[in-house]
Short mmCIF file of C-alpha atoms in Angstrom, two decimals:
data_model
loop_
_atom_site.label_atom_id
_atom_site.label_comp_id
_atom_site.label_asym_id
_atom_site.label_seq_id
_atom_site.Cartn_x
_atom_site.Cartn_y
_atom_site.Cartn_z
CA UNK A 1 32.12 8.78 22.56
CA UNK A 2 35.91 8.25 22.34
CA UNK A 3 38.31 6.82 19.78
CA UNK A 4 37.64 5.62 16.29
CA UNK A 5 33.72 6.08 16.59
CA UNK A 6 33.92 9.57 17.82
CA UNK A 7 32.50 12.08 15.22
CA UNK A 8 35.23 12.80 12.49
CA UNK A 9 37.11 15.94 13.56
CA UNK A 10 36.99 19.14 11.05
CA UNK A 11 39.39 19.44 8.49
CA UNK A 12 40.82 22.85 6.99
CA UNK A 13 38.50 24.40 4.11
CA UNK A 14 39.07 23.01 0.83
CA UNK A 15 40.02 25.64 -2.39
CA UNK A 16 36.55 27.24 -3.13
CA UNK A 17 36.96 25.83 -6.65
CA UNK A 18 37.08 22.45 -5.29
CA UNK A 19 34.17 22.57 -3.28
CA UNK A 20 31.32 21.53 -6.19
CA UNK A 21 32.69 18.62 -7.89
CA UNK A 22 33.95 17.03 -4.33
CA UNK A 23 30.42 17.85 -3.00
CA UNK A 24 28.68 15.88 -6.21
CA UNK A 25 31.64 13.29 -6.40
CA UNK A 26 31.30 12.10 -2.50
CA UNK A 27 27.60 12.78 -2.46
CA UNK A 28 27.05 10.32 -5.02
CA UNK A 29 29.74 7.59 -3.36
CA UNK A 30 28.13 8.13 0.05
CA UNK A 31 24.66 7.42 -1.22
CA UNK A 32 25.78 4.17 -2.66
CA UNK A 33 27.46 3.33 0.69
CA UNK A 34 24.22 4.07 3.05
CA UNK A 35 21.94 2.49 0.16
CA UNK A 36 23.57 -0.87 -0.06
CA UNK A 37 24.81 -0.79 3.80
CA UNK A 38 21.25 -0.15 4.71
CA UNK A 39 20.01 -3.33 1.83
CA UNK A 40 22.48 -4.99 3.63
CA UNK A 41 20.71 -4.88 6.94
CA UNK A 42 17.48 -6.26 5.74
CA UNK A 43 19.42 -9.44 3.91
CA UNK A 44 19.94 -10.46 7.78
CA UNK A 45 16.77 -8.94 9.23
CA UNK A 46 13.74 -11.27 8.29
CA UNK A 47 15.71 -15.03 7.21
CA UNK A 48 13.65 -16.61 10.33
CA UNK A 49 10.23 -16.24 8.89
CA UNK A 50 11.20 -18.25 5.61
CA UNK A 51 12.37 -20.54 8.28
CA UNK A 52 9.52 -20.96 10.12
CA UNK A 53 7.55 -23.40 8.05
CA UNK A 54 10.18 -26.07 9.31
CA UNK A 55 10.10 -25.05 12.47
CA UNK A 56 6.61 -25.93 12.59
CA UNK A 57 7.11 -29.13 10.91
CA UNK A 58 9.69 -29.82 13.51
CA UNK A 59 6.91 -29.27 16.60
CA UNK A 60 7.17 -25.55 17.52
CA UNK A 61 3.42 -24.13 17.75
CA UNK A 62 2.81 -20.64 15.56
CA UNK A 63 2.53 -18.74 19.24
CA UNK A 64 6.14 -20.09 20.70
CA UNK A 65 8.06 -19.34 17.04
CA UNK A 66 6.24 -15.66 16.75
CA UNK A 67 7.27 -15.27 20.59
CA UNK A 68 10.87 -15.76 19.32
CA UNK A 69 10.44 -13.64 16.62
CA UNK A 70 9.15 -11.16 19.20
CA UNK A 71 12.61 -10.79 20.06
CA UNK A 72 14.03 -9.15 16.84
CA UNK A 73 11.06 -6.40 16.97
CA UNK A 74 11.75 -5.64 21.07
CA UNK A 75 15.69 -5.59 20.78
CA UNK A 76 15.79 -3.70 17.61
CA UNK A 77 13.21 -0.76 18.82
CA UNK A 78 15.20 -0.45 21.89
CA UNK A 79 18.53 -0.25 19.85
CA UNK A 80 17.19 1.97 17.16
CA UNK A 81 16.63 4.18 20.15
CA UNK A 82 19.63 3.77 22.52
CA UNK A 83 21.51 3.49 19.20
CA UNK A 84 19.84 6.28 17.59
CA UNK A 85 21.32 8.73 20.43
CA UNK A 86 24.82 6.84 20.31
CA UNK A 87 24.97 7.46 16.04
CA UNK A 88 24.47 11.55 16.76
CA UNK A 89 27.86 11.30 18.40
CA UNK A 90 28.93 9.17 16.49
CA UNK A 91 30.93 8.61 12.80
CA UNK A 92 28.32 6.66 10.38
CA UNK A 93 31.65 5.19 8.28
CA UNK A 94 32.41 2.93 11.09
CA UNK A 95 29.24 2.68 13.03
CA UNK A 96 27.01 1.17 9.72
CA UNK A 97 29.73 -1.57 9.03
CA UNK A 98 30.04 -2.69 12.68
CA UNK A 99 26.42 -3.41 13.45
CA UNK A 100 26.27 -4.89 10.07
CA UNK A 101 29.12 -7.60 10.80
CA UNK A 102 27.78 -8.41 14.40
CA UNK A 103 24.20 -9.58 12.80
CA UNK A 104 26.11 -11.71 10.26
CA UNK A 105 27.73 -13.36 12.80
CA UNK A 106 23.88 -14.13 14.67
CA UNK A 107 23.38 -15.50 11.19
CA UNK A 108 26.44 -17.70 11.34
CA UNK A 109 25.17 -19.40 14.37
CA UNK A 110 21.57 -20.20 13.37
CA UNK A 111 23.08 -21.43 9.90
CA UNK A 112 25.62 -23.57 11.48
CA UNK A 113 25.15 -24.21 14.52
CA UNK A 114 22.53 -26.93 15.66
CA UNK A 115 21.63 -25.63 19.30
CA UNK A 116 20.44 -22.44 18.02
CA UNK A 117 17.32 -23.54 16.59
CA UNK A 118 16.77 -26.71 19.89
CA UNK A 119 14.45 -24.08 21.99
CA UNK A 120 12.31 -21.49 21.72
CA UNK A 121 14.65 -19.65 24.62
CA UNK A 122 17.72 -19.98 22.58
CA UNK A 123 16.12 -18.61 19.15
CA UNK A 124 14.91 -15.96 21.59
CA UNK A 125 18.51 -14.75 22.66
CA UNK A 126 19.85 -14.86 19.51
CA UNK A 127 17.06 -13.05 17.66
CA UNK A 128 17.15 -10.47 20.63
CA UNK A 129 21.16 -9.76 19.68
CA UNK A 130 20.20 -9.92 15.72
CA UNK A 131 17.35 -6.85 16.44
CA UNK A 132 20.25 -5.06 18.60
CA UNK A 133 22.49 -5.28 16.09
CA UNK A 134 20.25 -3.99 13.48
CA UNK A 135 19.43 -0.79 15.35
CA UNK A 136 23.10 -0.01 14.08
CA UNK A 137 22.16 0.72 10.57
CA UNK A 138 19.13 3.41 10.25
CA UNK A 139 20.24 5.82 12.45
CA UNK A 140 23.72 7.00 11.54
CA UNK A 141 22.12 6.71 7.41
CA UNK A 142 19.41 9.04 8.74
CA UNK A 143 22.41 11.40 10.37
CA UNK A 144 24.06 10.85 7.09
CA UNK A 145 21.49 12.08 5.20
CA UNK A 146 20.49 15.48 6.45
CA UNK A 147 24.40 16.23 6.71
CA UNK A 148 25.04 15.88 3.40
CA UNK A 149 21.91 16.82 1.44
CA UNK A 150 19.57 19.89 2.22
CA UNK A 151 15.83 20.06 3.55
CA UNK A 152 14.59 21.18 -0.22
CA UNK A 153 15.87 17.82 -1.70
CA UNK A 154 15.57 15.56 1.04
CA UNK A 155 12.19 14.13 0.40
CA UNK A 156 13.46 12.85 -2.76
CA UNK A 157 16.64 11.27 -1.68
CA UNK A 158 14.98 10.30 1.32
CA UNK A 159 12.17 8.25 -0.67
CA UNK A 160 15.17 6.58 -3.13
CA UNK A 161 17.41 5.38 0.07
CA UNK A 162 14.51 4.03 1.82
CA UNK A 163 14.03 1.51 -0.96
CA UNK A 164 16.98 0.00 0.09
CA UNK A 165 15.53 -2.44 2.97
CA UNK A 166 12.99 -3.44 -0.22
CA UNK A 167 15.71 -4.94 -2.35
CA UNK A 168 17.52 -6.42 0.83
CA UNK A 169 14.33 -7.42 2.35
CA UNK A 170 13.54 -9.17 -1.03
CA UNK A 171 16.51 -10.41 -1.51
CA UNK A 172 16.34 -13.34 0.90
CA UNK A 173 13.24 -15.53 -1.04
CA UNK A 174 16.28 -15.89 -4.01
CA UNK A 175 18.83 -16.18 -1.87
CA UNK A 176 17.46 -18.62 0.02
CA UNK A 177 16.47 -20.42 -2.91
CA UNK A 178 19.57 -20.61 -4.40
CA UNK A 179 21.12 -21.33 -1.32
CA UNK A 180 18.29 -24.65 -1.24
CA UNK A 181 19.56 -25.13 -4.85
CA UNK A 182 23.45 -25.75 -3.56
CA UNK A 183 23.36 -27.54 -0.34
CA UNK A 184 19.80 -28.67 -0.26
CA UNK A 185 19.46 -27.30 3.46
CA UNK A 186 16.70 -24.76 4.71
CA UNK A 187 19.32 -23.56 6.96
CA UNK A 188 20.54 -21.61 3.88
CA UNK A 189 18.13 -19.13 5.05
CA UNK A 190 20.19 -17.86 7.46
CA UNK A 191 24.12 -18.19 5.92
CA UNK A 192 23.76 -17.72 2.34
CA UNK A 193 22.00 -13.59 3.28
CA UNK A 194 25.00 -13.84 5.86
CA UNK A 195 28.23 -14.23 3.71
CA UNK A 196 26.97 -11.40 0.91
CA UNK A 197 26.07 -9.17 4.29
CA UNK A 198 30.04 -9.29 5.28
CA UNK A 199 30.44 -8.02 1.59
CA UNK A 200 28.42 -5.44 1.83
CA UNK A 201 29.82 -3.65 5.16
CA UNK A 202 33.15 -3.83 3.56
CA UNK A 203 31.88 -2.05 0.93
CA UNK A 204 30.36 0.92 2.85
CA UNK A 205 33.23 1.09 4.95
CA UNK A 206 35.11 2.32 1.64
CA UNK A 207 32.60 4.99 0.79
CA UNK A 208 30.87 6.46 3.60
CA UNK A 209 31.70 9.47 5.29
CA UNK A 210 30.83 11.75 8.22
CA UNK A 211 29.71 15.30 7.97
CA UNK A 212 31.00 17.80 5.19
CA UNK A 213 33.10 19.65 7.69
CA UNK A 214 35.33 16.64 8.25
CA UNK A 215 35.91 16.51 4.76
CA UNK A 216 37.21 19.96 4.34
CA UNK A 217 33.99 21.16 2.81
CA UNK A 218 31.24 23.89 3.98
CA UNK A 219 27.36 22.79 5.76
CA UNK A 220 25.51 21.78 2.59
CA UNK A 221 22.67 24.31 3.81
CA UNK A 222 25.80 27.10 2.88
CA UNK A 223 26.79 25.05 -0.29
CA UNK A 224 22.93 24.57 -1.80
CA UNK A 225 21.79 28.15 -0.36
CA UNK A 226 18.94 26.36 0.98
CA UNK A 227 18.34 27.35 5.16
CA UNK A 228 15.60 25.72 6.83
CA UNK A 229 13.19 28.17 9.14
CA UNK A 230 15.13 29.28 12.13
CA UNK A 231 18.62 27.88 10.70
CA UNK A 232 21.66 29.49 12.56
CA UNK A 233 25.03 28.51 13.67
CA UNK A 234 23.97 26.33 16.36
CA UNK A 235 22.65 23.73 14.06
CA UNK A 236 26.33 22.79 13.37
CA UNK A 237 26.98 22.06 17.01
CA UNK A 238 26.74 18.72 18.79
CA UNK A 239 24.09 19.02 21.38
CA UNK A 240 24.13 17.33 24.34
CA UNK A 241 22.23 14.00 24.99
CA UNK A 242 19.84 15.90 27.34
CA UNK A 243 19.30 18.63 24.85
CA UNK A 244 18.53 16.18 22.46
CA UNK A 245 16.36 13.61 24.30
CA UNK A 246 14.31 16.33 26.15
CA UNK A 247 14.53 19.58 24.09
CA UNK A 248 13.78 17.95 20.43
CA UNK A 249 12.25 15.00 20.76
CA UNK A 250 10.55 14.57 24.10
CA UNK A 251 8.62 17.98 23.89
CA UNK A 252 7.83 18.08 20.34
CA UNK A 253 3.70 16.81 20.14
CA UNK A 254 3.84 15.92 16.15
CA UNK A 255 6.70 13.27 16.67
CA UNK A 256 4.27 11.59 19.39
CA UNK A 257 1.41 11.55 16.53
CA UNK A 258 3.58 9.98 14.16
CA UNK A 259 5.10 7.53 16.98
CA UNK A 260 1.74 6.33 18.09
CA UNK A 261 1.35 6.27 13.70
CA UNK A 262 3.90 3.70 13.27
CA UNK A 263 3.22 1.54 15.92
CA UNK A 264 0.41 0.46 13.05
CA UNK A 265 1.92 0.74 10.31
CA UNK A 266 4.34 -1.28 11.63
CA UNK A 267 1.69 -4.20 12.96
CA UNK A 268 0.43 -4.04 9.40
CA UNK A 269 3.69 -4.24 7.73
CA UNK A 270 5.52 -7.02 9.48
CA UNK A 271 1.75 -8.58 10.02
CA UNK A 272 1.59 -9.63 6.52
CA UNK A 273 5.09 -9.97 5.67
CA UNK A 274 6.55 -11.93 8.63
CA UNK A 275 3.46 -14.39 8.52
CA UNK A 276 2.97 -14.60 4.11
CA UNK A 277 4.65 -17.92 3.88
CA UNK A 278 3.24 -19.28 6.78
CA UNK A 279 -0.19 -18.26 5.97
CA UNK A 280 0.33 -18.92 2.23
CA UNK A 281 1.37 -22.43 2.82
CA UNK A 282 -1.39 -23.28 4.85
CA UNK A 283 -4.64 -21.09 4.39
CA UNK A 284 -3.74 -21.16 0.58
CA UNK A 285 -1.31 -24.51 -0.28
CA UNK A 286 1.50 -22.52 -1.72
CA UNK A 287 4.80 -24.48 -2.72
CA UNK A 288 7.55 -23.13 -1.09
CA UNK A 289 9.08 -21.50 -4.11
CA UNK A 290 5.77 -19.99 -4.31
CA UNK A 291 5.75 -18.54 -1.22
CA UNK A 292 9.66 -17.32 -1.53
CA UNK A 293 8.78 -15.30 -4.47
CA UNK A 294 5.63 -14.37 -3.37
CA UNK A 295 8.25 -12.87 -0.24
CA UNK A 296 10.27 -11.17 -3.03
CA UNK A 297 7.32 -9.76 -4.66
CA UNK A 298 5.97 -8.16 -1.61
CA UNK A 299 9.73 -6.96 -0.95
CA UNK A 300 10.24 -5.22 -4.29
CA UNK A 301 6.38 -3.96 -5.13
CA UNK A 302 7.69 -1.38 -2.50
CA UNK A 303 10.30 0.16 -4.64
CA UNK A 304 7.92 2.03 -6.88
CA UNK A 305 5.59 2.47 -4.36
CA UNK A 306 7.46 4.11 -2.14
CA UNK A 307 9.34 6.61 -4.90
CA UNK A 308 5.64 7.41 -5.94
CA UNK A 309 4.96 8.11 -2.15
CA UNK A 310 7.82 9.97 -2.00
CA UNK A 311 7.01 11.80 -5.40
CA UNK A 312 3.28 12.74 -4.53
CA UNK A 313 4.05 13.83 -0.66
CA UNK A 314 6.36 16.44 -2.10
CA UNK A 315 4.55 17.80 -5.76
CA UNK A 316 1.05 17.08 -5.35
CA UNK A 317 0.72 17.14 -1.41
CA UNK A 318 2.98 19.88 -1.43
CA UNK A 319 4.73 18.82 1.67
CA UNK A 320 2.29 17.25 3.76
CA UNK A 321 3.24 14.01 4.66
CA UNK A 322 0.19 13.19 6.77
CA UNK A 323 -2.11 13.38 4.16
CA UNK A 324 -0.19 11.51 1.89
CA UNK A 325 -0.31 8.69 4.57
CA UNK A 326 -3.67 8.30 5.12
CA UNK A 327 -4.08 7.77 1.02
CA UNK A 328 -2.02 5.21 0.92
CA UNK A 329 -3.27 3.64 4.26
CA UNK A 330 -7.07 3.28 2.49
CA UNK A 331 -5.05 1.45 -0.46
CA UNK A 332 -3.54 -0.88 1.96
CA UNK A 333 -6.68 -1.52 4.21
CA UNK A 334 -8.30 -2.38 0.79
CA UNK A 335 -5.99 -4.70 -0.48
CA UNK A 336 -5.63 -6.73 2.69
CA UNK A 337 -9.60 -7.06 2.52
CA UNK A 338 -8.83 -8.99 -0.79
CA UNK A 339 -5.50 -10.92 0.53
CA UNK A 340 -8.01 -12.09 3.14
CA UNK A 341 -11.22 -13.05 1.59
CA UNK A 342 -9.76 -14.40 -1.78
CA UNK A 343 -11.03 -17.99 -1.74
CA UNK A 344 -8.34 -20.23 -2.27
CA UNK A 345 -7.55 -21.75 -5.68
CA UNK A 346 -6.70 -18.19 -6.79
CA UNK A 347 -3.19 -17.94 -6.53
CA UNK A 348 -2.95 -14.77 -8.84
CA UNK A 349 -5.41 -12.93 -6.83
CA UNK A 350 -3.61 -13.49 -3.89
CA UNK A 351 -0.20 -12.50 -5.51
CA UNK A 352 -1.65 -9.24 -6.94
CA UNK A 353 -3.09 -8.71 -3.10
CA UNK A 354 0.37 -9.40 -1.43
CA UNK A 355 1.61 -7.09 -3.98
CA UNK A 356 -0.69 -4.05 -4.08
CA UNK A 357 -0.26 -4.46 0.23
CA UNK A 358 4.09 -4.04 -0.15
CA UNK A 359 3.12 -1.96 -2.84
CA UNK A 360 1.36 0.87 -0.69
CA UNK A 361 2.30 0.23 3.12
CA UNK A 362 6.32 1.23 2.16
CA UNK A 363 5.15 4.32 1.49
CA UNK A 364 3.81 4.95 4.79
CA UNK A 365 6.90 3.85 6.77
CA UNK A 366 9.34 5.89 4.78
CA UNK A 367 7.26 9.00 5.26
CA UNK A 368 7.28 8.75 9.19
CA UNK A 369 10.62 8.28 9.13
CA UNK A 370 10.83 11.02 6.79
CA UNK A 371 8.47 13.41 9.39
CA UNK A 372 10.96 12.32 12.39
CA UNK A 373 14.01 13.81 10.40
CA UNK A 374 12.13 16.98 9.36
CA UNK A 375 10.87 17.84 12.69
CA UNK A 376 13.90 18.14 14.61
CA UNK A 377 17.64 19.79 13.85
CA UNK A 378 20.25 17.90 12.17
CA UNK A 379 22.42 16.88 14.90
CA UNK A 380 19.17 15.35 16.97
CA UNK A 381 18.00 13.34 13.59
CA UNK A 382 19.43 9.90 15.10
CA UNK A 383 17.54 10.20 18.25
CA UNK A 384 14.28 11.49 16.57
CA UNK A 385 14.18 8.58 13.99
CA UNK A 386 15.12 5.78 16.70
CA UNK A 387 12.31 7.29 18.83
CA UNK A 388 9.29 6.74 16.58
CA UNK A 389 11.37 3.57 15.47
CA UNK A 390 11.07 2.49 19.38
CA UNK A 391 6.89 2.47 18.86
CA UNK A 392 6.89 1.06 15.49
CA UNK A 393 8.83 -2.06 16.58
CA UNK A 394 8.43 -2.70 20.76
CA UNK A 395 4.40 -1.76 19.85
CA UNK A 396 3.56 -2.75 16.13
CA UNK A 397 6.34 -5.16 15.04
CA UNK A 398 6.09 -7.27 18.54
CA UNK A 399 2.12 -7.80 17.68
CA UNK A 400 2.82 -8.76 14.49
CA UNK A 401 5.19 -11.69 15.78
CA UNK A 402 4.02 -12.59 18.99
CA UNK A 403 -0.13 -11.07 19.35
CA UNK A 404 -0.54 -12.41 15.47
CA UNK A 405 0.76 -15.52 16.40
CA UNK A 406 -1.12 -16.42 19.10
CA UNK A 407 -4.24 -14.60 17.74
CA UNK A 408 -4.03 -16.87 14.47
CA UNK A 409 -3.40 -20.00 17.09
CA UNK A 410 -6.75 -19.46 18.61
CA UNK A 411 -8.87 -17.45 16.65
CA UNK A 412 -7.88 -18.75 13.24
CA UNK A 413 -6.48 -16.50 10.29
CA UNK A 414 -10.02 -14.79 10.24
CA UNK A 415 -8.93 -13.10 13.71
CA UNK A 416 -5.31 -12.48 12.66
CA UNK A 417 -7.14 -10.47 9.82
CA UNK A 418 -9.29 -8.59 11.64
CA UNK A 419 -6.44 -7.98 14.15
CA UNK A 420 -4.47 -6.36 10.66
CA UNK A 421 -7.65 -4.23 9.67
CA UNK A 422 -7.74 -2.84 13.26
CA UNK A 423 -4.29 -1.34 12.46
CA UNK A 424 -4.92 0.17 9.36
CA UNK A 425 -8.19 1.88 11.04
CA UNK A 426 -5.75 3.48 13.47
CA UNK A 427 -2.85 4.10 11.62
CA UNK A 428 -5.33 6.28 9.94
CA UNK A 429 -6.48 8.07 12.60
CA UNK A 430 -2.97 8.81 14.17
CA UNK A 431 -1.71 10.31 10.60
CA UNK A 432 -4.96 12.33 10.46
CA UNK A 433 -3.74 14.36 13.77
CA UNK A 434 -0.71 15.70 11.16
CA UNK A 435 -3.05 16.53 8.30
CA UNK A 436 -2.24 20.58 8.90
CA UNK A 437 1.77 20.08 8.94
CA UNK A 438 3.60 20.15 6.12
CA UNK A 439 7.55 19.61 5.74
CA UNK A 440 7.84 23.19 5.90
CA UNK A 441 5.98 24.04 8.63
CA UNK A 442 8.33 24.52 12.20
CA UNK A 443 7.90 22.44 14.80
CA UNK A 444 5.31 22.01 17.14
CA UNK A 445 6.22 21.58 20.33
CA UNK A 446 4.01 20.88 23.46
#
């Protein structure tokens, strides 16, 4: 990696008296700037299912639009791989931004431009370079992360950040709304998210950083006193791409258990969400302001959800992330029993459904991404994070566009249910496997 991406070089020591208030002063700033970069991601990640209900109006079947849809979920598991190696060499301050402009730009062009949306092949190449584009933005806040705060606090600030791709995600039903409100144009979908995106990567240019080092100040394991099991000098080394890929992440058995994990979490997750207005709309007659904020409220019932994940996996779990899982995986298979066989005419009970399901499945997904990060050095926490990433969305998130859409075309939304119930069944088994690790536990390798 060469030029301004290159990892920031090391700068001299700062005064020892300096080193505490700059550590709390750009810990604080560089939280903000992976927190809203990241919420800035998901404002451009899911506009094409709110646009979907036109697209079916305008003679697209469910299968050929969740075939193009397909697209974001295969590009962006590849990238969040291929990326995720890229971002460990890489400086986060420029690499977050970058992606973050390119998939405003996709935006542009489905907003604006009329051939974009004429066939399903077209919608497919676009979404493909939206998904690659959004593998830019968890992977060098993941590298972020564990460079500037230690293993002891991590699951807490690890839980707030990953709330972030809630209040993005959510952020497109009002967007879009209000976008509907000015220009009376469903197209808003897509440009309205776009313009406050090219806000928001301006905004973490100006207050991320790379590693401590390159900003005169000591490893924060030195600075909190706080050494993970088998810590030395060689965490603070870049490892090669080899070392990396085969050494930490290829060998090491618990990351496949939590890959396999996430591929249905992931089926679950964008299952529900991807296909809510859709299915609202037509199993259940929801307006579409309805179904926007019924979007939003899915979104945002995984902020507290996920800091109570977050909370329990590290004081009353006591580390074990596995366990912790498989609690809130019963809660979710529950509540999509009752988002299915709610009869319609009780719009309520399907809100509080939609809402207990974004309420409980965030929890899951943050703590595998969590595990990934935990199980591997520092310097290979890119690569370990796009790897289970790579299940979760070429396994789980392609079946929830493509297998749910042509599942629901020929089976009805009874089989697109069962299909989602499936998941949850093995999600469950896959976190069981990790039931006897715990964040403190060293890595098992096969």
């Amino acid at each position: 990696m060469i030029g301004f991406l290159a990892p920031a070089a090391h700068r001299p020591p700062i005064q020892t008296d300096r080193v505490d208030p700059t550590y709390r002063k750009l810990r604080w700033q560089i939280f903000a700037g992976i927190f809203l970069g990241y919420a800035g991601y998901y404002l451009l990640r899911k506009n094409f299912s709110l646009a979907m209900p036109y697209l079916v109006e305008q003679g697209y079947s469910r299968g050929e639009l969740g075939t193009a849809l397909s697209a974001v979920a295969i590009a962006y598991g590849l990238s969040k791989f291929l990326m995720g190696m890229v971002s460990d060499r890489s400086n986060p301050r420029y690499f977050l931004p970058i992606g973050l402009v390119l998939s405003a730009l996709v935006m542009f062009l489905f907003g604006f431009v009329p051939w974009a949306t004429s066939s399903v092949g077209i919608m497919f190449v676009l979404l493909f370079l939206n998904g690659w584009f959004q593998g830019m933005g968890w992977p060098p806040s993941g590298r972020t992360m564990v460079h500037w705060w230690s293993q002891k606090e991590r699951g807490g600030v690890v839980s707030v950040w990953n709330v972030a791709h809630n209040v993005g995600g959510g952020l497109i039903g009002p967007l879009f709304l209000l976008g509907l409100a000015w220009f009376n144009d469903w197209h808003a979908a897509f440009y309205v998210p776009a313009a406050v995106a090219l806000g928001v990567a301006v905004f973490a240019f100006l207050t991320m950083r790379d590693t401590p080092q390159s900003c005169g100040l000591p490893s924060v394991e030195t600075w909190k006193e706080d050494y993970p099991e088998g810590y030395d000098a060689n965490h603070e080394r870049e490892f090669s791409t080899r070392e990396i890929f085969v050494e930490h992440v290829l060998k090491n058995r618990m990351l496949w258990y939590i890959a396999f994990a996430n591929v249905f979490v992931y089926l679950l997750r964008y299952g529900v969400l991807d296909w809510a207005p859709t299915y609202l709309k037509e199993a259940k007659h929801f307006s579409v302001d309805k179904t926007s904020w019924a979007y939003f409220l899915y979104e945002w019932a995984g902020i507290p959800g996920t800091l109570l994940c977050g909370w329990l996996s590290d004081k009353l779990f006591r580390g074990n992330r596995g366990a912790t899982g498989v609690v809130f995986m019963f809660g979710v298979m529950a509540a999509t029993l009752v988002y299915w066989l709610n009869p319609e005419g009780n719009p309520g009970v399907d809100l509080a459904a939609l809402i207990c399901i974004g309420f409980l499945i965030y929890g899951p997904v943050m703590l595998i991404g969590l595990q990934a990060l935990e199980l591997v050095p520092k310097k290979a926490a890119g690569t370990a994070a796009g790897f289970t990433g790579l299940f979760g969305y070429l396994g789980g998130s392609v079946a929830a566009s493509a297998l749910v859409g042509y599942t629901t075309d020929h089976y009805g939304w009874n089989g697109c249910f069962i299909l989602l119930l499936a998941a949850c069944v093995l999600a469950i088994v896959c976190l069981a496997l990790t039931l006897r690790h715990s964040s403190t536990a060293a890595p098992q390798f096969a």
